[in-house]
Each structure stands twice: as C-alpha cells, then as structure tokens.
Amino acid sequence: MTSYDYIPNDDFHIPYKTIEEANSHMIEKTPEKHDALIATLPLQPVFERPFGIGPLHRLYKGVWIPEEIIRGTLELQQCFKSRPTDIFLASFPKSGTTWLKAMIFFTLTRTNYSLDQHPLSTHNPHQCVPYMEEEFATGRSKIIEVISSPRVMNTHLPYALLPDSIKESGCRIVYVWRDPKDVLVSRWYFAQKILGGADKMVTFDRFYEFFYQGQNSFGPIWNHVLGYWEERKRRPEEILFLKYEHILQEPVKSAKQLAHFMGCPFSETEENQGVVEQIVELCSIKKLKDFDVNKDSDLSTSKFNVHISNAYYFRKGETGDWKSHMTREMAERLDTLIEEKFKGSGLQI
Ligand code: A3P
C-alpha cells in the first residue's frame, strides 16, 4: 500500500462511545460562526407530510443538507485535520453504512477481542464509528482529535464537499453504494419510523417523486455516487468502491478486499482459522439485529433531539425490495434517469 500499513493500536479497540464519555469535558457549544452564510442558503422541506412540515434542508452547492447538520458540515469542511492513517467510510444514507461500520471496525480490531465479548454485541455500530457531520454539529470536534490512530469515521457528504484535508492527506476512503431503487425504499421506511408512523409520512409514490427530483438528504444520489466513482478512477489505492449487492453475494471475498485495502490483510493462518467467516457472521444483519442493544427501541444513537432507535438501522437487509413497492414503470423511469446520469462513466446500476 502507498500511504501506510496498518499498525494495531492498544487504544484503538475502545469503541468510540467510551472515548466520547471519557472526554465529555471537550464538548463545546455548537459553532455559530457560519450562521451568516447559512442564512443565505435556500431552506425548504425535502418532502411533504400530511401533518406538519417535512424535514428542513439547506441547499448548499447543489446538495441538500439537513438543517440540523449544516453548521457541523461547514465547520467540518473548514477545520477538520485529516491524518494519513485515517479511514473514512463514505456513503449515501441507506446504502449499507451500518453494515460497513461493523465490518470495518471488527476487521481493524480483530486481534483486540474475543468473539464472545465483542463490543459489537453490546454497542450499535454507530457507537463504534463516529458520524462526522453530527460530531461537528454537536460540538465534538475536539473529541475526534483525541482518538488515536488509525481513526475510523464516517461521512455522508458527497466527494465535492469533503474537507480538502481529507482529499489531500492520503487517507483512505471506503465508499459503499447500492441500487438507488432499494435506497429509496429503505429511506422511506426509515423516515416513517423517525416521524412516528406511516400516517405521519408522505405516500410512497409521492416520496418517489421527491427522490426522482434529487430532493433528499445529501442528494441527488447520482451525483453522490458519481463523485466518488470519478475520484476513485484517479486514486484507486486510496478509494475503495464497494456495492451493497456484491457484498451480500460474496461477503467473504468483500471482507478480504476491505481488509487488504485498509492495510491489514488476513494472514494465511487467520484464513485457515476461519476469522474472515467469523467477521462476516457477526456483522450479518441477522446476528446484529438480535443483540439486545439493537433490539431495544428505547436506545438511541442520535446526539440530536430526535429519537433514532438503534433498531431502526436494521430492517430487511435484502436486495430487490423495490419490487414490492414500485410499478414496472416507476422502476424503469428511475433506472433510465440514473443510466443517463451515469452515461460514459463506466458505472452501471
Ligand atoms: P433495508 O431498509 O433495505 O433493509 P444504512 O446503514 O446506510 O442506514 O442502511 C440501512 C440499510 O442497510 C437497511 O436496508 C438495513 O436493513 C440494511 N442493513 C443494516 N445492517 C445490515 C447488515 N448487517 N447486513 C446487510 N444489510 C444491513
């Protein structure tokens, strides 16, 4: 690998939640210095609701950013200092972030834990790998600074909006994407849960239209995927492009690819001992969903005032659920749009 080879770190095994608790004195007031710029950005709900207003977003450089993280996004862009050893998981929401957080975390820390006492059995994957926009939006940037290397973090920002420091440090980015039709279905259910039920949510057909117009958090999705894809062509050693459907089809192969990319390939002994299969098994939706921490609907990972139960991150975990929600015409229309956007890039749904 070019930038570094993975060196296991004694501190690194501590899930992020523990680091955060130990350093809670470092939490600062949400930064307000970007508010003058923010006030100039268009503000509107990204979809309608039968009662009440839909989730408010700001349109920043052509991207819909949720209002609650816009300050954090600007702060992150301007102040974050990346290290060459950092690993970023980047994704469009509902593309497999939770799964990849678990896989990356387990793979990097595999020598630190025994299987029967693994932190993933007591922590939601989002408590092990911090979500950068939220951390910065809730004044936790200094806590991110004290995490020992190699740090692993996640972002939903499109490539164009990443801080320059991430683009220039030589750190690694794992990008996961998924058939946009399944992303759309997954988002619809997730939004329903957060908003308190189907009756508080727009119909699927209307939600589809908003998605089709590119109106959803971090959207449009086609720009998101293309941004990382094009950059990956330039820097294949620093950006890994994974597809949800392929991981589901060949999880062992994908886990090996991931480990190799992160600079910690599995040894022959590990492979013979079945370590890769153990990682795949523990990170499977069936297994993660069954841990009490992910079953308890009262537990929330969110640092905002909204209750996002740990259970919300695990639904079906399959491919093709769109077939139960879209007509053939709807599917073809969305596919055609995405194909047009991807034209000439070499990417296919
Ligand atoms: P579905 O709603 O289609 O089931 P994200 O983590 O980016 O928010 O994506 C959530 C989607 O990933 C949901 O998809 C969820 O069920 C699925 N998912 C969560 N954990 C998974 C796992 N371990 N394996 C496969 N899919 C998983």
Short mmCIF file of C-alpha atoms and ligand atoms in Angstrom, two decimals:
data_model
loop_
_atom_site.label_atom_id
_atom_site.label_comp_id
_atom_site.label_asym_id
_atom_site.label_seq_id
_atom_site.Cartn_x
_atom_site.Cartn_y
_atom_site.Cartn_z
CA MET A 1 0.00 0.00 0.00
CA THR A 2 1.17 3.52 -0.60
CA SER A 3 0.44 5.57 2.48
CA TYR A 4 0.83 3.20 5.43
CA ASP A 5 0.48 -0.30 6.64
CA TYR A 6 -1.92 -0.92 9.45
CA ILE A 7 -0.35 -0.98 12.89
CA PRO A 8 -2.65 -2.35 15.60
CA ASN A 9 -3.08 0.12 18.41
CA ASP A 10 -3.86 -0.70 22.03
CA ASP A 11 -6.26 2.22 22.46
CA PHE A 12 -7.97 1.64 19.20
CA HIS A 13 -10.09 -1.17 20.50
CA ILE A 14 -12.10 1.21 22.67
CA PRO A 15 -15.44 1.85 20.98
CA TYR A 16 -15.97 5.48 20.16
CA LYS A 17 -18.75 5.81 22.74
CA THR A 18 -16.23 5.22 25.56
CA ILE A 19 -13.79 7.78 24.17
CA GLU A 20 -16.62 10.27 23.97
CA GLU A 21 -17.73 9.65 27.55
CA ALA A 22 -14.18 9.95 28.87
CA ASN A 23 -13.72 13.27 27.11
CA SER A 24 -17.14 14.81 27.55
CA HIS A 25 -15.48 17.93 29.04
CA MET A 26 -14.30 18.69 25.49
CA ILE A 27 -17.79 19.10 24.11
CA GLU A 28 -18.27 22.70 23.01
CA LYS A 29 -21.17 24.90 22.10
CA THR A 30 -22.41 24.29 18.56
CA PRO A 31 -20.35 26.63 16.34
CA GLU A 32 -22.32 29.68 15.24
CA LYS A 33 -19.68 31.40 13.14
CA HIS A 34 -21.12 30.10 9.86
CA ASP A 35 -24.63 31.39 10.52
CA ALA A 36 -24.31 34.46 8.25
CA LEU A 37 -23.51 32.20 5.27
CA ILE A 38 -26.16 29.67 6.30
CA ALA A 39 -28.83 32.39 6.32
CA THR A 40 -28.19 32.94 2.60
CA LEU A 41 -28.79 29.27 1.68
CA PRO A 42 -32.25 28.19 0.43
CA LEU A 43 -34.19 26.41 3.18
CA GLN A 44 -37.09 24.05 2.49
CA PRO A 45 -38.53 20.65 3.41
CA VAL A 46 -37.27 17.88 1.11
CA PHE A 47 -40.67 16.20 1.12
CA GLU A 48 -44.18 17.00 2.25
CA ARG A 49 -46.05 15.46 5.19
CA PRO A 50 -49.78 15.02 5.77
CA PHE A 51 -49.47 16.93 9.05
CA GLY A 52 -46.68 19.29 9.98
CA ILE A 53 -43.69 20.35 7.99
CA GLY A 54 -41.29 17.91 6.27
CA PRO A 55 -37.61 17.72 7.26
CA LEU A 56 -35.94 21.06 6.58
CA HIS A 57 -32.81 21.12 4.44
CA ARG A 58 -30.43 23.77 3.09
CA LEU A 59 -29.29 23.69 -0.49
CA TYR A 60 -25.51 24.09 -0.28
CA LYS A 61 -23.50 23.90 -3.52
CA GLY A 62 -26.27 21.84 -5.15
CA VAL A 63 -26.56 19.37 -2.26
CA TRP A 64 -29.49 19.04 0.19
CA ILE A 65 -28.02 19.18 3.70
CA PRO A 66 -30.28 18.54 6.73
CA GLU A 67 -30.73 21.79 8.64
CA GLU A 68 -29.51 20.25 11.92
CA ILE A 69 -26.09 19.43 10.49
CA ILE A 70 -25.44 22.40 8.22
CA ARG A 71 -23.33 24.17 10.87
CA GLY A 72 -21.41 20.98 11.50
CA THR A 73 -20.84 20.45 7.79
CA LEU A 74 -19.31 23.90 7.33
CA GLU A 75 -17.22 23.54 10.48
CA LEU A 76 -16.03 20.11 9.33
CA GLN A 77 -15.11 21.45 5.90
CA GLN A 78 -13.08 24.31 7.27
CA CYS A 79 -11.50 22.94 10.43
CA PHE A 80 -11.00 19.18 10.15
CA LYS A 81 -7.41 17.95 10.02
CA SER A 82 -7.12 14.53 8.49
CA ARG A 83 -4.26 12.13 9.21
CA PRO A 84 -2.75 9.88 6.51
CA THR A 85 -3.76 6.90 8.65
CA ASP A 86 -7.45 7.86 8.80
CA ILE A 87 -10.09 5.62 7.29
CA PHE A 88 -13.34 7.17 6.14
CA LEU A 89 -16.49 5.28 5.36
CA ALA A 90 -18.47 7.41 2.91
CA SER A 91 -22.00 6.61 1.80
CA PHE A 92 -25.33 7.93 0.70
CA PRO A 93 -27.69 7.19 3.63
CA LYS A 94 -29.40 3.77 3.49
CA SER A 95 -26.71 2.23 1.31
CA GLY A 96 -25.20 -0.06 3.95
CA THR A 97 -23.40 2.34 6.32
CA THR A 98 -24.29 0.42 9.49
CA TRP A 99 -23.10 -2.87 7.99
CA LEU A 100 -19.81 -1.42 6.77
CA LYS A 101 -19.21 0.31 10.10
CA ALA A 102 -19.43 -3.08 11.76
CA MET A 103 -17.22 -4.79 9.15
CA ILE A 104 -14.53 -2.11 9.20
CA PHE A 105 -14.49 -1.84 12.98
CA PHE A 106 -14.32 -5.59 13.51
CA THR A 107 -11.66 -6.10 10.83
CA LEU A 108 -9.35 -3.41 12.19
CA THR A 109 -9.69 -4.51 15.81
CA ARG A 110 -9.84 -8.27 15.27
CA THR A 111 -6.86 -9.02 17.48
CA ASN A 112 -8.22 -6.99 20.39
CA TYR A 113 -11.31 -9.00 21.27
CA SER A 114 -12.58 -12.46 21.81
CA LEU A 115 -15.73 -13.25 19.86
CA ASP A 116 -17.85 -13.84 22.96
CA GLN A 117 -17.06 -10.40 24.37
CA HIS A 118 -17.11 -8.36 21.25
CA PRO A 119 -18.14 -4.67 21.55
CA LEU A 120 -20.48 -5.14 18.60
CA SER A 121 -22.57 -7.39 20.82
CA THR A 122 -23.08 -4.54 23.31
CA HIS A 123 -22.75 -1.45 21.10
CA ASN A 124 -24.61 -0.37 17.99
CA PRO A 125 -22.10 0.01 15.10
CA HIS A 126 -22.83 3.75 15.10
CA GLN A 127 -21.43 3.95 18.64
CA CYS A 128 -18.15 2.42 17.48
CA VAL A 129 -17.59 4.63 14.43
CA PRO A 130 -18.42 8.34 14.71
CA TYR A 131 -20.53 10.15 12.14
CA MET A 132 -18.55 13.29 11.37
CA GLU A 133 -21.25 15.77 10.39
CA GLU A 134 -23.15 15.01 13.58
CA GLU A 135 -20.00 15.16 15.73
CA PHE A 136 -19.12 18.59 14.39
CA ALA A 137 -22.70 19.81 14.58
CA THR A 138 -22.86 18.91 18.26
CA GLY A 139 -19.53 20.45 19.27
CA ARG A 140 -17.49 17.23 19.47
CA SER A 141 -14.66 18.12 17.09
CA LYS A 142 -12.05 18.10 19.87
CA ILE A 143 -13.04 14.57 20.84
CA ILE A 144 -12.38 13.44 17.28
CA GLU A 145 -8.90 14.96 17.63
CA VAL A 146 -8.02 12.81 20.62
CA ILE A 147 -8.88 9.47 19.03
CA SER A 148 -5.67 7.54 18.48
CA SER A 149 -4.63 6.42 15.01
CA PRO A 150 -5.80 4.75 12.95
CA ARG A 151 -9.09 6.59 13.30
CA VAL A 152 -12.17 5.31 11.53
CA MET A 153 -15.03 7.72 10.85
CA ASN A 154 -17.99 8.06 8.58
CA THR A 155 -19.45 10.80 6.42
CA HIS A 156 -22.47 11.18 4.17
CA LEU A 157 -21.02 14.20 2.37
CA PRO A 158 -20.54 13.98 -1.39
CA TYR A 159 -16.91 13.93 -2.51
CA ALA A 160 -17.06 17.55 -3.68
CA LEU A 161 -17.98 18.73 -0.18
CA LEU A 162 -15.30 16.80 1.72
CA PRO A 163 -12.77 18.92 3.58
CA ASP A 164 -9.60 19.50 1.49
CA SER A 165 -7.65 17.88 4.28
CA ILE A 166 -9.35 14.52 3.62
CA LYS A 167 -8.68 14.83 -0.11
CA GLU A 168 -5.03 15.68 0.38
CA SER A 169 -3.83 13.70 3.40
CA GLY A 170 -3.54 10.37 1.57
CA CYS A 171 -6.07 8.80 3.97
CA ARG A 172 -8.31 6.01 2.73
CA ILE A 173 -11.95 6.19 1.81
CA VAL A 174 -14.26 3.20 1.64
CA TYR A 175 -17.32 4.09 -0.41
CA VAL A 176 -20.41 1.88 -0.33
CA TRP A 177 -23.29 2.30 -2.74
CA ARG A 178 -26.45 0.43 -3.57
CA ASP A 179 -29.19 0.16 -6.19
CA PRO A 180 -30.92 3.55 -5.83
CA LYS A 181 -34.35 1.86 -6.00
CA ASP A 182 -33.60 -0.07 -2.80
CA VAL A 183 -32.07 3.03 -1.22
CA LEU A 184 -35.33 4.85 -1.90
CA VAL A 185 -37.46 2.13 -0.30
CA SER A 186 -35.13 1.91 2.70
CA ARG A 187 -35.24 5.67 3.20
CA TRP A 188 -38.99 5.74 3.04
CA TYR A 189 -39.29 3.23 5.86
CA PHE A 190 -36.58 4.91 7.91
CA ALA A 191 -38.28 8.32 7.60
CA GLN A 192 -41.59 6.75 8.65
CA LYS A 193 -40.03 5.37 11.79
CA ILE A 194 -38.38 8.66 12.72
CA LEU A 195 -41.53 10.66 12.05
CA GLY A 196 -43.63 8.34 14.17
CA GLY A 197 -45.51 6.11 11.74
CA ALA A 198 -46.88 5.67 8.24
CA ASP A 199 -49.78 8.10 8.81
CA LYS A 200 -47.25 10.90 9.51
CA MET A 201 -45.38 10.21 6.29
CA VAL A 202 -45.94 11.07 2.66
CA THR A 203 -47.14 8.19 0.43
CA PHE A 204 -44.51 6.05 -1.27
CA ASP A 205 -45.47 7.36 -4.72
CA ARG A 206 -45.01 10.98 -3.63
CA PHE A 207 -41.75 10.15 -1.87
CA TYR A 208 -40.56 8.52 -5.09
CA GLU A 209 -41.16 11.82 -6.94
CA PHE A 210 -39.08 13.81 -4.46
CA PHE A 211 -36.30 11.24 -4.74
CA TYR A 212 -36.54 11.34 -8.53
CA GLN A 213 -36.08 15.12 -8.39
CA GLY A 214 -32.93 14.59 -6.31
CA GLN A 215 -34.62 16.05 -3.27
CA ASN A 216 -33.40 14.11 -0.27
CA SER A 217 -30.61 14.38 2.30
CA PHE A 218 -27.22 14.57 0.55
CA GLY A 219 -28.98 14.14 -2.77
CA PRO A 220 -29.18 13.84 -5.63
CA ILE A 221 -27.94 10.27 -5.24
CA TRP A 222 -26.47 10.07 -8.77
CA ASN A 223 -24.10 12.98 -8.10
CA HIS A 224 -23.10 11.38 -4.81
CA VAL A 225 -22.14 8.05 -6.36
CA LEU A 226 -20.51 9.60 -9.42
CA GLY A 227 -18.38 12.00 -7.38
CA TYR A 228 -16.65 9.16 -5.51
CA TRP A 229 -16.52 6.96 -8.62
CA GLU A 230 -14.68 9.56 -10.69
CA GLU A 231 -12.23 10.26 -7.89
CA ARG A 232 -11.69 6.53 -7.42
CA LYS A 233 -10.56 6.29 -11.03
CA ARG A 234 -7.85 8.83 -10.25
CA ARG A 235 -6.82 7.34 -6.90
CA PRO A 236 -7.67 3.63 -6.80
CA GLU A 237 -5.22 2.98 -3.96
CA GLU A 238 -6.93 5.48 -1.71
CA ILE A 239 -10.60 4.93 -2.56
CA LEU A 240 -12.35 1.56 -2.43
CA PHE A 241 -15.69 1.30 -4.20
CA LEU A 242 -18.00 -1.38 -2.83
CA LYS A 243 -21.52 -2.25 -3.84
CA TYR A 244 -24.06 -3.46 -1.28
CA GLU A 245 -25.42 -6.13 -3.63
CA HIS A 246 -21.94 -7.55 -4.29
CA ILE A 247 -21.09 -7.71 -0.58
CA LEU A 248 -24.32 -9.58 0.01
CA GLN A 249 -23.47 -12.02 -2.79
CA GLU A 250 -19.84 -12.58 -1.83
CA PRO A 251 -19.32 -11.44 1.76
CA VAL A 252 -16.08 -13.34 2.36
CA LYS A 253 -14.46 -12.01 -0.79
CA SER A 254 -15.62 -8.48 0.08
CA ALA A 255 -14.29 -8.74 3.64
CA LYS A 256 -10.88 -9.77 2.29
CA GLN A 257 -10.92 -6.93 -0.21
CA LEU A 258 -11.77 -4.50 2.57
CA ALA A 259 -9.01 -5.76 4.87
CA HIS A 260 -6.45 -5.63 2.08
CA PHE A 261 -7.44 -2.09 1.19
CA MET A 262 -7.21 -0.95 4.82
CA GLY A 263 -3.66 -2.29 5.02
CA CYS A 264 -4.50 -5.22 7.31
CA PRO A 265 -4.96 -8.24 5.02
CA PHE A 266 -5.84 -11.57 6.61
CA SER A 267 -2.90 -13.90 7.13
CA GLU A 268 -3.00 -17.45 5.87
CA THR A 269 -3.33 -18.61 9.49
CA GLU A 270 -6.31 -16.30 10.03
CA GLU A 271 -7.92 -17.56 6.85
CA ASN A 272 -7.37 -21.17 7.90
CA GLN A 273 -8.84 -20.42 11.33
CA GLY A 274 -11.99 -19.06 9.72
CA VAL A 275 -11.51 -15.49 11.00
CA VAL A 276 -13.00 -13.97 7.85
CA GLU A 277 -16.13 -16.09 8.14
CA GLN A 278 -16.44 -15.10 11.82
CA ILE A 279 -16.37 -11.42 10.90
CA VAL A 280 -18.93 -11.92 8.16
CA GLU A 281 -21.17 -13.88 10.52
CA LEU A 282 -21.04 -11.43 13.42
CA CYS A 283 -21.65 -8.47 11.11
CA SER A 284 -24.60 -10.10 9.36
CA ILE A 285 -27.93 -8.37 9.81
CA LYS A 286 -29.40 -11.48 11.38
CA LYS A 287 -26.77 -11.50 14.11
CA LEU A 288 -26.55 -7.75 14.75
CA LYS A 289 -30.31 -7.35 14.84
CA ASP A 290 -30.54 -9.95 17.57
CA PHE A 291 -28.26 -8.24 20.08
CA ASP A 292 -30.24 -6.56 22.86
CA VAL A 293 -28.57 -3.23 22.14
CA ASN A 294 -30.09 -3.24 18.67
CA LYS A 295 -33.47 -4.65 19.72
CA ASP A 296 -34.23 -2.12 22.42
CA SER A 297 -36.29 0.56 20.75
CA ASP A 298 -35.60 3.00 23.60
CA LEU A 299 -31.88 3.11 22.89
CA SER A 300 -30.85 5.86 20.51
CA THR A 301 -27.50 6.73 18.99
CA SER A 302 -28.60 10.19 17.93
CA LYS A 303 -26.97 13.22 19.53
CA PHE A 304 -29.78 15.46 18.33
CA ASN A 305 -33.18 15.86 19.90
CA VAL A 306 -34.67 13.29 17.58
CA HIS A 307 -35.09 9.70 18.77
CA ILE A 308 -33.42 7.32 16.33
CA SER A 309 -33.76 3.92 17.92
CA ASN A 310 -30.82 1.56 17.41
CA ALA A 311 -33.35 -0.87 15.98
CA TYR A 312 -34.22 1.48 13.08
CA TYR A 313 -30.92 0.74 11.32
CA PHE A 314 -31.85 -2.88 10.73
CA ARG A 315 -34.80 -3.72 8.52
CA LYS A 316 -34.67 -6.43 5.82
CA GLY A 317 -31.10 -6.19 4.54
CA GLU A 318 -32.02 -7.69 1.16
CA THR A 319 -31.79 -6.71 -2.47
CA GLY A 320 -34.78 -6.02 -4.69
CA ASP A 321 -37.32 -4.95 -2.06
CA TRP A 322 -38.22 -2.19 -4.54
CA LYS A 323 -40.17 -4.83 -6.47
CA SER A 324 -42.80 -4.85 -3.71
CA HIS A 325 -43.15 -1.07 -3.79
CA MET A 326 -42.72 0.21 -7.34
CA THR A 327 -44.60 -0.49 -10.54
CA ARG A 328 -42.52 -1.58 -13.52
CA GLU A 329 -42.93 1.90 -15.00
CA MET A 330 -41.65 3.58 -11.84
CA ALA A 331 -38.62 1.30 -11.72
CA GLU A 332 -37.82 1.80 -15.39
CA ARG A 333 -38.21 5.56 -15.13
CA LEU A 334 -35.75 5.78 -12.23
CA ASP A 335 -33.32 3.35 -13.89
CA THR A 336 -33.40 5.38 -17.10
CA LEU A 337 -32.65 8.58 -15.21
CA ILE A 338 -29.72 7.02 -13.36
CA GLU A 339 -28.38 5.41 -16.55
CA GLU A 340 -28.44 8.81 -18.25
CA LYS A 341 -26.57 10.36 -15.36
CA PHE A 342 -24.02 7.51 -15.30
CA LYS A 343 -23.54 7.54 -19.08
CA GLY A 344 -19.89 7.46 -20.10
CA SER A 345 -18.68 6.90 -16.54
CA GLY A 346 -18.41 3.11 -16.75
CA LEU A 347 -20.79 2.74 -13.80
CA GLN A 348 -23.84 0.52 -14.01
CA ILE A 349 -26.65 0.00 -11.55
P1 A3P B 1 -33.25 -2.07 4.21
O1 A3P B 1 -34.10 -0.94 4.73
O2 A3P B 1 -33.38 -2.25 2.73
O3 A3P B 1 -33.45 -3.34 4.94
P2 A3P B 1 -27.66 2.48 6.39
O4 A3P B 1 -26.91 1.68 7.37
O5 A3P B 1 -26.79 3.14 5.36
O6 A3P B 1 -28.59 3.41 7.07
O7 A3P B 1 -28.54 1.46 5.53
C1 A3P B 1 -29.60 0.76 6.13
C2 A3P B 1 -29.92 -0.42 5.26
O8 A3P B 1 -28.91 -1.42 5.44
C3 A3P B 1 -31.23 -1.07 5.64
O9 A3P B 1 -31.71 -1.66 4.45
C4 A3P B 1 -30.77 -2.11 6.65
O10 A3P B 1 -31.70 -3.15 6.87
C5 A3P B 1 -29.50 -2.61 5.97
N1 A3P B 1 -28.56 -3.24 6.90
C6 A3P B 1 -28.25 -2.87 8.16
N2 A3P B 1 -27.35 -3.70 8.67
C7 A3P B 1 -27.08 -4.63 7.73
C8 A3P B 1 -26.24 -5.78 7.69
N3 A3P B 1 -25.52 -6.15 8.73
N4 A3P B 1 -26.22 -6.50 6.55
C9 A3P B 1 -26.96 -6.16 5.48
N5 A3P B 1 -27.78 -5.08 5.47
C10 A3P B 1 -27.85 -4.32 6.59
#
